[in-house]
Amino acid sequence: MKPELAQEKSYTIDDIYSLPDGSRAELIDGQIYYMAPPSTKHQRILSFLHLEIGNHIRSKIGACEVFPAPFAVFLFADESKYLEPDISVVCDKNKLNDRGCI
């Protein structure tokens, strides 16, 4: 008789939203990937890019919006893939809802 292999738990978006406040994680193929806090250097670069991209959009009177992390991006409507990119530029307002971008 062969021993049964332990099955990995498949996580959902509800598990992501159940994490303690301040936890940063992404959901990919049913697995949660925790993210370490970003470094000061990383945050400086992110702040610079966010400002520059936002100013460029504004100067061109563009309709796009720029969102720095943490900002939820759902790659599929079924919410099976949840990411928090460092910067998201969204030009289709129909992809935005109260939870982020789909």
mmCIF file of C-alpha atoms in Angstrom:
data_model
loop_
_atom_site.group_PDB
_atom_site.id
_atom_site.type_symbol
_atom_site.label_atom_id
_atom_site.label_comp_id
_atom_site.label_asym_id
_atom_site.label_seq_id
_atom_site.Cartn_x
_atom_site.Cartn_y
_atom_site.Cartn_z
ATOM 1 C CA MET A 1 0.000 0.000 0.000
ATOM 2 C CA LYS A 2 1.442 3.376 -1.054
ATOM 3 C CA PRO A 3 1.322 6.275 1.377
ATOM 4 C CA GLU A 4 -0.888 9.121 0.208
ATOM 5 C CA LEU A 5 0.889 12.303 -0.739
ATOM 6 C CA ALA A 6 -0.239 15.348 1.165
ATOM 7 C CA GLN A 7 -2.280 17.575 -1.102
ATOM 8 C CA GLU A 8 -1.447 21.242 -1.254
ATOM 9 C CA LYS A 9 -4.233 23.564 -0.248
ATOM 10 C CA SER A 10 -5.591 25.653 -3.068
ATOM 11 C CA TYR A 11 -6.144 29.225 -1.895
ATOM 12 C CA THR A 12 -8.701 31.737 -3.151
ATOM 13 C CA ILE A 13 -9.125 35.488 -3.115
ATOM 14 C CA ASP A 14 -11.023 35.127 0.169
ATOM 15 C CA ASP A 15 -7.794 33.819 1.742
ATOM 16 C CA ILE A 16 -5.934 36.896 0.481
ATOM 17 C CA TYR A 17 -8.545 39.205 1.995
ATOM 18 C CA SER A 18 -8.367 37.241 5.270
ATOM 19 C CA LEU A 19 -4.672 37.993 5.758
ATOM 20 C CA PRO A 20 -3.785 40.313 8.639
ATOM 21 C CA ASP A 21 -3.666 44.026 7.841
ATOM 22 C CA GLY A 22 -0.331 45.001 6.401
ATOM 23 C CA SER A 23 0.345 41.590 4.862
ATOM 24 C CA ARG A 24 1.330 41.728 1.214
ATOM 25 C CA ALA A 25 0.801 38.692 -0.946
ATOM 26 C CA GLU A 26 -0.179 37.641 -4.441
ATOM 27 C CA LEU A 27 -2.384 34.738 -5.533
ATOM 28 C CA ILE A 28 -1.193 32.701 -8.510
ATOM 29 C CA ASP A 29 -2.670 29.339 -9.513
ATOM 30 C CA GLY A 30 -4.168 28.756 -6.076
ATOM 31 C CA GLN A 31 -0.929 29.482 -4.203
ATOM 32 C CA ILE A 32 -0.201 32.474 -1.995
ATOM 33 C CA TYR A 33 3.159 34.159 -2.477
ATOM 34 C CA TYR A 34 4.099 36.488 0.357
ATOM 35 C CA MET A 35 6.092 39.623 -0.410
ATOM 36 C CA ALA A 36 8.722 41.193 1.789
ATOM 37 C CA PRO A 37 8.402 44.905 2.552
ATOM 38 C CA PRO A 38 10.114 46.999 -0.127
ATOM 39 C CA SER A 39 13.402 48.726 0.564
ATOM 40 C CA THR A 40 13.782 52.483 0.871
ATOM 41 C CA LYS A 41 15.600 52.582 -2.478
ATOM 42 C CA HIS A 42 12.750 50.678 -4.111
ATOM 43 C CA GLN A 43 10.183 53.092 -2.669
ATOM 44 C CA ARG A 44 12.155 56.127 -3.862
ATOM 45 C CA ILE A 45 12.230 54.737 -7.393
ATOM 46 C CA LEU A 46 8.534 53.848 -7.232
ATOM 47 C CA SER A 47 7.636 57.345 -6.009
ATOM 48 C CA PHE A 48 9.690 58.961 -8.774
ATOM 49 C CA LEU A 49 8.133 56.796 -11.490
ATOM 50 C CA HIS A 50 4.607 57.304 -10.149
ATOM 51 C CA LEU A 51 5.074 61.075 -10.211
ATOM 52 C CA GLU A 52 6.703 61.129 -13.665
ATOM 53 C CA ILE A 53 4.085 58.870 -15.260
ATOM 54 C CA GLY A 54 1.242 60.829 -13.638
ATOM 55 C CA ASN A 55 2.709 64.154 -14.781
ATOM 56 C CA HIS A 56 3.146 62.824 -18.327
ATOM 57 C CA ILE A 57 -0.472 61.630 -18.464
ATOM 58 C CA ARG A 58 -1.678 64.964 -17.093
ATOM 59 C CA SER A 59 0.459 66.989 -19.556
ATOM 60 C CA LYS A 60 -1.069 65.063 -22.476
ATOM 61 C CA ILE A 61 -4.556 65.450 -20.981
ATOM 62 C CA GLY A 62 -4.763 61.684 -20.957
ATOM 63 C CA ALA A 63 -7.568 59.596 -19.566
ATOM 64 C CA CYS A 64 -5.305 56.996 -17.969
ATOM 65 C CA GLU A 65 -4.771 56.711 -14.216
ATOM 66 C CA VAL A 66 -1.628 55.584 -12.434
ATOM 67 C CA PHE A 67 -1.808 53.559 -9.218
ATOM 68 C CA PRO A 68 1.186 52.693 -7.009
ATOM 69 C CA ALA A 69 1.284 49.477 -4.982
ATOM 70 C CA PRO A 70 -0.529 48.196 -3.115
ATOM 71 C CA PHE A 71 -3.209 48.076 -5.797
ATOM 72 C CA ALA A 72 -5.124 44.917 -6.660
ATOM 73 C CA VAL A 73 -4.904 43.640 -10.215
ATOM 74 C CA PHE A 74 -7.030 40.620 -11.107
ATOM 75 C CA LEU A 75 -5.746 39.044 -14.312
ATOM 76 C CA PHE A 76 -8.958 37.073 -14.793
ATOM 77 C CA ALA A 77 -12.582 37.882 -13.977
ATOM 78 C CA ASP A 78 -12.789 34.759 -11.786
ATOM 79 C CA GLU A 79 -10.209 36.368 -9.429
ATOM 80 C CA SER A 80 -7.948 33.309 -9.611
ATOM 81 C CA LYS A 81 -4.858 35.460 -10.179
ATOM 82 C CA TYR A 82 -4.378 38.457 -7.883
ATOM 83 C CA LEU A 83 -1.257 40.599 -8.213
ATOM 84 C CA GLU A 84 0.047 43.834 -6.728
ATOM 85 C CA PRO A 85 2.337 45.365 -9.360
ATOM 86 C CA ASP A 86 4.610 48.192 -8.254
ATOM 87 C CA ILE A 87 2.857 50.547 -10.684
ATOM 88 C CA SER A 88 -0.347 50.060 -12.648
ATOM 89 C CA VAL A 89 -1.448 52.348 -15.463
ATOM 90 C CA VAL A 90 -5.109 51.849 -16.298
ATOM 91 C CA CYS A 91 -6.534 53.478 -19.406
ATOM 92 C CA ASP A 92 -9.844 51.618 -19.575
ATOM 93 C CA LYS A 93 -12.071 52.894 -16.750
ATOM 94 C CA ASN A 94 -14.389 49.898 -17.304
ATOM 95 C CA LYS A 95 -11.659 47.679 -15.845
ATOM 96 C CA LEU A 96 -11.756 49.513 -12.487
ATOM 97 C CA ASN A 97 -13.985 48.680 -9.554
ATOM 98 C CA ASP A 98 -13.877 49.247 -5.791
ATOM 99 C CA ARG A 99 -11.477 46.314 -5.330
ATOM 100 C CA GLY A 100 -8.949 47.280 -8.009
ATOM 101 C CA CYS A 101 -8.515 46.470 -11.683
ATOM 102 C CA ILE A 102 -9.816 43.470 -13.616
#
